[in-house]
PDB file of N, CA and C in Angstrom:
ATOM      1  N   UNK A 855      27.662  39.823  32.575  1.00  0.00           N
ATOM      2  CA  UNK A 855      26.468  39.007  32.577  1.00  0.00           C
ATOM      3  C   UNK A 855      26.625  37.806  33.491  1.00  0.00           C
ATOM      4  N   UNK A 856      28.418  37.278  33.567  1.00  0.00           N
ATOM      5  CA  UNK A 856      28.155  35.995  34.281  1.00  0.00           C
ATOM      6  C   UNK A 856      27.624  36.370  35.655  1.00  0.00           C
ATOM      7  N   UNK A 857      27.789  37.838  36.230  1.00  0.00           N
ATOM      8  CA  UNK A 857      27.774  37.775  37.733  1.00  0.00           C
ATOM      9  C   UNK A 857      25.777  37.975  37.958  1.00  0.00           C
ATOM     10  N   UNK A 858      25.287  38.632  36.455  1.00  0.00           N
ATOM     11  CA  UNK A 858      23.657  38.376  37.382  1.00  0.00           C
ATOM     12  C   UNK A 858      23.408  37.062  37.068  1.00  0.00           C
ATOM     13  N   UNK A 859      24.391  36.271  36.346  1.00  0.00           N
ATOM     14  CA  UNK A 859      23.736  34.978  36.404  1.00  0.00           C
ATOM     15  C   UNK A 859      23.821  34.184  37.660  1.00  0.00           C
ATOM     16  N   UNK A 860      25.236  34.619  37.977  1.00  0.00           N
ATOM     17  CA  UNK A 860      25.586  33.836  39.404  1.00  0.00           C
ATOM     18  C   UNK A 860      24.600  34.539  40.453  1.00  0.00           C
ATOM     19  N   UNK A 861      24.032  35.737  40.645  1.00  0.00           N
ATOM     20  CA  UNK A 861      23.392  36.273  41.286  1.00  0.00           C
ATOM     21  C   UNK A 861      22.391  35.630  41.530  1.00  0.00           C
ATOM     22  N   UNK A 862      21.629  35.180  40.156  1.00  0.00           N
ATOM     23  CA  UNK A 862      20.251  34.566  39.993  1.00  0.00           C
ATOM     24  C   UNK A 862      20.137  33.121  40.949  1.00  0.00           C
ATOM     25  N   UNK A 863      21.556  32.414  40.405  1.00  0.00           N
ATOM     26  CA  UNK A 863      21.439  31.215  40.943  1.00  0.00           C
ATOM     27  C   UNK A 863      21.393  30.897  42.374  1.00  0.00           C
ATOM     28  N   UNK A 864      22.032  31.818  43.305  1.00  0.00           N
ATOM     29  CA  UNK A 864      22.025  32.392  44.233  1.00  0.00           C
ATOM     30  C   UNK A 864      21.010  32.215  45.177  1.00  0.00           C
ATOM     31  N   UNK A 865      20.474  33.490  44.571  1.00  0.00           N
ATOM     32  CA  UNK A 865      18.473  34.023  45.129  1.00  0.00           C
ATOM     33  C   UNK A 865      17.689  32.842  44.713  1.00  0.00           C
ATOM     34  N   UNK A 866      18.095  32.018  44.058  1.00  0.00           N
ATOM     35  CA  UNK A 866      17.230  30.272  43.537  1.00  0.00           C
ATOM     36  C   UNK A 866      17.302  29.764  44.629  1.00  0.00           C
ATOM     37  N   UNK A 867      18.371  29.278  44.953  1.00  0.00           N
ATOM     38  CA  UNK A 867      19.133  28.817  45.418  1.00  0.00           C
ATOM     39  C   UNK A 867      18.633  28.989  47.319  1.00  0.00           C
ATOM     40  N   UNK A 868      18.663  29.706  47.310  1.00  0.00           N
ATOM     41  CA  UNK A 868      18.360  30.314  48.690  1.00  0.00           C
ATOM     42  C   UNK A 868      16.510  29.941  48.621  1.00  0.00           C
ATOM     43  N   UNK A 869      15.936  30.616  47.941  1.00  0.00           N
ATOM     44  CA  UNK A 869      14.409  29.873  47.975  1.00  0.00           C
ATOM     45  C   UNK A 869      14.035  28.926  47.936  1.00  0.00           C
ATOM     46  N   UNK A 870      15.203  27.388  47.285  1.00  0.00           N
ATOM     47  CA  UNK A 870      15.122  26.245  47.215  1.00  0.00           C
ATOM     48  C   UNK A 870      15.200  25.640  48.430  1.00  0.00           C
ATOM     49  N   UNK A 871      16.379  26.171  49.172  1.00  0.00           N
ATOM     50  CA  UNK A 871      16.571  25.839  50.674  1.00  0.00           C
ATOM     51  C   UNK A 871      15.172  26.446  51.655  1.00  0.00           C
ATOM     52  N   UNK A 872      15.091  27.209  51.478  1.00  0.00           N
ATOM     53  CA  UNK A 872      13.869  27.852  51.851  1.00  0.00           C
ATOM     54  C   UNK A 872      12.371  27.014  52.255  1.00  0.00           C
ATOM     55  N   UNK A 873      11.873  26.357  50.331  1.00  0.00           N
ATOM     56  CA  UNK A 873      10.778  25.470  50.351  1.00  0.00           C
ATOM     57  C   UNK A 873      11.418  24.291  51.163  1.00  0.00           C
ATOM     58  N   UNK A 874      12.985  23.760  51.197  1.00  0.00           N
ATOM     59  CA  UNK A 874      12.776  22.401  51.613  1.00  0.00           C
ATOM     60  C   UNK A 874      12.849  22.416  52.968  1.00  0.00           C
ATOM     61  N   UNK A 875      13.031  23.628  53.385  1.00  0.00           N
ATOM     62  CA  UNK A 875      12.671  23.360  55.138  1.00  0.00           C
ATOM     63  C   UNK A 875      11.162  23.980  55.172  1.00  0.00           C
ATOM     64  N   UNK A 876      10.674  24.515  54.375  1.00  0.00           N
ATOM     65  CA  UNK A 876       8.987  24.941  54.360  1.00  0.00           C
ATOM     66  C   UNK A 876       8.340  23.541  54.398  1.00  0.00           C
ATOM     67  N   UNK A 877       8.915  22.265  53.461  1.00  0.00           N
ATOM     68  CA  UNK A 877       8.542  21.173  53.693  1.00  0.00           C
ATOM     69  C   UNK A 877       8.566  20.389  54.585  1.00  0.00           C
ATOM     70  N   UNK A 878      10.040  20.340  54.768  1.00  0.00           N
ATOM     71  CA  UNK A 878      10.393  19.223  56.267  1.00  0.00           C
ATOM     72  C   UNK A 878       9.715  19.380  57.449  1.00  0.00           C
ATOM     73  N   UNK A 879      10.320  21.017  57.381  1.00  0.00           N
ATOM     74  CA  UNK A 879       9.526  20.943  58.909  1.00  0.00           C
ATOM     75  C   UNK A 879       8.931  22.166  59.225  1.00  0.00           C
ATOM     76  N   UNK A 880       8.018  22.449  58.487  1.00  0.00           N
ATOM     77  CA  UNK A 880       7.112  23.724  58.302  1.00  0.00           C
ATOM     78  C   UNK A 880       7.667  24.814  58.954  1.00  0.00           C
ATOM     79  N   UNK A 881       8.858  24.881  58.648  1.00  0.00           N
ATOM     80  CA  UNK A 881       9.505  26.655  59.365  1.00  0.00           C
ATOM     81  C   UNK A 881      10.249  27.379  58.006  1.00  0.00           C
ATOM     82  N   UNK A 882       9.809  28.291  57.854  1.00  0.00           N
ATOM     83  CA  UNK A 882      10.211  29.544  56.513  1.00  0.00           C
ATOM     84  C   UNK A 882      10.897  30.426  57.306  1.00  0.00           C
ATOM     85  N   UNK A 883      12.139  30.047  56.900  1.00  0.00           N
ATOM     86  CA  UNK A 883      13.457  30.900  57.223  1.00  0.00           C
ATOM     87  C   UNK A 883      13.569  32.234  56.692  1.00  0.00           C
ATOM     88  N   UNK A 884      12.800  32.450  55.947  1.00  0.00           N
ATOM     89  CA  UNK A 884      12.938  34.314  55.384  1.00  0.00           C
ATOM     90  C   UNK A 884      12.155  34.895  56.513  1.00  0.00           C
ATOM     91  N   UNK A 885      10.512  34.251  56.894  1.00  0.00           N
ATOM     92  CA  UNK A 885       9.708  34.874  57.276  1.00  0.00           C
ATOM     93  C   UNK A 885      10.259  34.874  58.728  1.00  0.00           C
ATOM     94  N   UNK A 886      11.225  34.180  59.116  1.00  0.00           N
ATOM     95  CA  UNK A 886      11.683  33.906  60.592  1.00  0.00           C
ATOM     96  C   UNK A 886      12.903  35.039  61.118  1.00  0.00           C
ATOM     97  N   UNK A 887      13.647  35.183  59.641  1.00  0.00           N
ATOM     98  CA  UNK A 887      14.674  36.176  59.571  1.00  0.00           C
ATOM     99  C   UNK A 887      13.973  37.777  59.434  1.00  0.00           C
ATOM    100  N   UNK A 888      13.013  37.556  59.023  1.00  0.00           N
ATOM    101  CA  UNK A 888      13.010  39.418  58.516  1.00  0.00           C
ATOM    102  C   UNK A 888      11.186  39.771  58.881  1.00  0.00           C
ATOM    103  N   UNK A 889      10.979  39.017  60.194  1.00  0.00           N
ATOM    104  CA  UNK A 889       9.849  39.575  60.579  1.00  0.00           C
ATOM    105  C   UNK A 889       8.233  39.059  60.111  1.00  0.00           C
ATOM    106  N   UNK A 890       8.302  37.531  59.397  1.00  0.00           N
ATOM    107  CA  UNK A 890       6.946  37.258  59.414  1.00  0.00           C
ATOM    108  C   UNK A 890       6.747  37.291  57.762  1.00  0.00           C
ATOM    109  N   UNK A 891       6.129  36.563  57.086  1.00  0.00           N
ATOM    110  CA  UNK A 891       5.577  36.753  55.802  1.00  0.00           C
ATOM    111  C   UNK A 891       5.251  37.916  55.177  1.00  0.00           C
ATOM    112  N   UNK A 892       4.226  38.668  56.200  1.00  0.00           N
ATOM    113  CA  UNK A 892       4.067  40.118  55.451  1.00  0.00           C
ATOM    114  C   UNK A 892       4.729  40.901  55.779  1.00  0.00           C
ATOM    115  N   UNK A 893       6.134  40.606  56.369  1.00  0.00           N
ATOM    116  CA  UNK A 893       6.619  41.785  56.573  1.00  0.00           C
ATOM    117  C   UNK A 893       7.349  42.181  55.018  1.00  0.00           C
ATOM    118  N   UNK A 894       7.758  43.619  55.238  1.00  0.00           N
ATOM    119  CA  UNK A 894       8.331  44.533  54.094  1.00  0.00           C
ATOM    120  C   UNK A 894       9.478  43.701  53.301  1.00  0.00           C
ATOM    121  N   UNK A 895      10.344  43.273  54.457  1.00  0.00           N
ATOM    122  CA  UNK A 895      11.567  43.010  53.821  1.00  0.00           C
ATOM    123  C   UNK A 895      11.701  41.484  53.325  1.00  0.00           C
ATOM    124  N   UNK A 896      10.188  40.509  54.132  1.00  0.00           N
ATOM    125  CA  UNK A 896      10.343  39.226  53.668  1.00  0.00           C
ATOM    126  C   UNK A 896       9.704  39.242  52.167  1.00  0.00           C
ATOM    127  N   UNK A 897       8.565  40.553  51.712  1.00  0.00           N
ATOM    128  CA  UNK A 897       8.326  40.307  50.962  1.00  0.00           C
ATOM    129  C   UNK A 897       9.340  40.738  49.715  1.00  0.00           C
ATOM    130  N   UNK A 898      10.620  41.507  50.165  1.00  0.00           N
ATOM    131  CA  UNK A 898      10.913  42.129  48.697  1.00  0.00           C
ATOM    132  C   UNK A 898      11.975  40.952  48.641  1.00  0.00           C
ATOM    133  N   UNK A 899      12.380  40.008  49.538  1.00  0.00           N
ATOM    134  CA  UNK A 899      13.152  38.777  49.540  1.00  0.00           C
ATOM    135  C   UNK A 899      12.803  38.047  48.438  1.00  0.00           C
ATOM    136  N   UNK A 900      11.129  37.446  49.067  1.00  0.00           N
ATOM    137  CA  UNK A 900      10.346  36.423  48.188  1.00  0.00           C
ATOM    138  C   UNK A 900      10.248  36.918  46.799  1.00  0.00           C
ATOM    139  N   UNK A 901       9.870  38.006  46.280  1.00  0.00           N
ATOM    140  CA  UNK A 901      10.009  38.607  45.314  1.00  0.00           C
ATOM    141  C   UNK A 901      11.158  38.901  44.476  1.00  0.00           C
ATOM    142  N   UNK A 902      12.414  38.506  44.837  1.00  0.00           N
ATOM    143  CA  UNK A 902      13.418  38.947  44.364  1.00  0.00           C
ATOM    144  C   UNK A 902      13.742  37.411  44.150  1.00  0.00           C
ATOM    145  N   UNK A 903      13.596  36.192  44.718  1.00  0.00           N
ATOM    146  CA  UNK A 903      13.881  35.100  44.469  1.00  0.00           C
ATOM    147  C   UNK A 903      12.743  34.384  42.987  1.00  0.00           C
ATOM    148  N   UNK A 904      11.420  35.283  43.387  1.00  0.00           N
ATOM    149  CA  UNK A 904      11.101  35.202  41.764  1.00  0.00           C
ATOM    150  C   UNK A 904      11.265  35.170  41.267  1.00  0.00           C
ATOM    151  N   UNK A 905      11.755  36.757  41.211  1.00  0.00           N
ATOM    152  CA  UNK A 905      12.614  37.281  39.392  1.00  0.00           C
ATOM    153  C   UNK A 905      13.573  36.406  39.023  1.00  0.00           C
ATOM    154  N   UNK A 906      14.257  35.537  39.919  1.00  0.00           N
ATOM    155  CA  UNK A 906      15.938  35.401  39.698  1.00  0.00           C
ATOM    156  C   UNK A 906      15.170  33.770  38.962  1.00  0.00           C
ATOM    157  N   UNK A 907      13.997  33.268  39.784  1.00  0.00           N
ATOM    158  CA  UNK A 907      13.813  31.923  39.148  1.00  0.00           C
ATOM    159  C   UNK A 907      13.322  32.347  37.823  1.00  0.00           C
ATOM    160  N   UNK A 908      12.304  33.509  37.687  1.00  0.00           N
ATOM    161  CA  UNK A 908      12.204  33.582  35.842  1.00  0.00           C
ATOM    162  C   UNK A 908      13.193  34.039  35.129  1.00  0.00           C
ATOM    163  N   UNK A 909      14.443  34.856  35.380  1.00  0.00           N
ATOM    164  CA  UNK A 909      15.485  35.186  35.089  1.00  0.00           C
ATOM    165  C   UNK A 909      16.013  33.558  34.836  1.00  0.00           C
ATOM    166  N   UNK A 910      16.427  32.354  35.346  1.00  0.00           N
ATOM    167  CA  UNK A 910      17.321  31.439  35.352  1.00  0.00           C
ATOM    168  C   UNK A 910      16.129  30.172  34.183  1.00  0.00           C
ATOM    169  N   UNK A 911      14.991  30.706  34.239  1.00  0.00           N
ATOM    170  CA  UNK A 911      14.745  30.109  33.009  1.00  0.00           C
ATOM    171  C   UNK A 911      15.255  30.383  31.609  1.00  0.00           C
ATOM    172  N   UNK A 912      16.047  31.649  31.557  1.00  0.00           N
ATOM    173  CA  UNK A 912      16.835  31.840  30.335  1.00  0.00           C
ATOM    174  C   UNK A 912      18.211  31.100  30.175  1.00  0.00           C
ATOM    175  N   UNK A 913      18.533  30.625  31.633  1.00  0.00           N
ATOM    176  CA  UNK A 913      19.693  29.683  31.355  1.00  0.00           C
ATOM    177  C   UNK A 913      19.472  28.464  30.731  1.00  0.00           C
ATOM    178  N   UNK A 914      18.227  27.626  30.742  1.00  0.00           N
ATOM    179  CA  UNK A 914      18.020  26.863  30.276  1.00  0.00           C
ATOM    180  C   UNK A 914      18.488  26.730  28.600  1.00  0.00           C
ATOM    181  N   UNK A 915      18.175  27.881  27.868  1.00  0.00           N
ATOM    182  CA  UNK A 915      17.881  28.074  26.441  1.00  0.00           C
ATOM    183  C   UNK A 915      19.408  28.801  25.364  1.00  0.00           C
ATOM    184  N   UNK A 916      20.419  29.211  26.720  1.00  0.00           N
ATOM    185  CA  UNK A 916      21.471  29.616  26.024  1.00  0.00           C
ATOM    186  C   UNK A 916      22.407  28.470  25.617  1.00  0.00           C
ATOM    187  N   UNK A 917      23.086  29.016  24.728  1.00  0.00           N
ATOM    188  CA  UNK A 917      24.201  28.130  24.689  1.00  0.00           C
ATOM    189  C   UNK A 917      25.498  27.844  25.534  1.00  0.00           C
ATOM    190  N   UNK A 918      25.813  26.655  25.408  1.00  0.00           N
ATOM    191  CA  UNK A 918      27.461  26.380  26.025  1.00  0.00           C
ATOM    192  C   UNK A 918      28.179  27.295  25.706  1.00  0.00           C
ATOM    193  N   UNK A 919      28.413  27.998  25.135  1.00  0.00           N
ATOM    194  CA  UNK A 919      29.719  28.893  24.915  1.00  0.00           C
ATOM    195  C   UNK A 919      29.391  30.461  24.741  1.00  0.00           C
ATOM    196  N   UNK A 920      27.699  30.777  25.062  1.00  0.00           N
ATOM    197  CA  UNK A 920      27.137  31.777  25.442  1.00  0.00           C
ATOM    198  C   UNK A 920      27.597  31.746  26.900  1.00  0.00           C
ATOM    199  N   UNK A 921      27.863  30.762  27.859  1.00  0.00           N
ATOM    200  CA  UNK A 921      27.526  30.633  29.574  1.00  0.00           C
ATOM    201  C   UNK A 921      28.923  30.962  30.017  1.00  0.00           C
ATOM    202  N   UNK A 922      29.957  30.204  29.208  1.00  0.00           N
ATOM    203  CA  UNK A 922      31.612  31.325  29.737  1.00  0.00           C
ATOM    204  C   UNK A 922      32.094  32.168  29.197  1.00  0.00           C
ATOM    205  N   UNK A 923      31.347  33.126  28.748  1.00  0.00           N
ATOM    206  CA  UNK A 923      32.016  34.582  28.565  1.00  0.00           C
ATOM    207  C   UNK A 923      31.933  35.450  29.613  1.00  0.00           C
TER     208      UNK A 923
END
């Protein structure tokens, strides 16, 4: 379990960096890497950084000694 957690944080992680250059300086590094917003592969990116952010809302709610096993 720890590794889809680390997984999750990851794919967060990467979309976080993502919005803050979507902010700074209006360039989206997925859509720049894999062909444009609608392309195929930016979308199963964006989509996969979803899941991992509703996935990492369950980290919120576990316990300390649920998180190092």
């Amino acid at each position: 379990m720890i590794y889809l957690d680390r997984l999750a944080l990851v794919l967060v992680i990467i979309g976080a960096l993502n919005w803050g250059l979507i902010g700074l300086f209006q360039w989206d590094l997925v859509a720049s890497l894999f062909g444009g917003q609608s392309a195929l592969l930016s979308r199963v990116v964006y989509t996969l950084v979803g899941i991992a952010g509703a996935y990492c809302i369950s980290l919120l709610f576990r316990e300390r000694s649920q998180q190092r096993e």
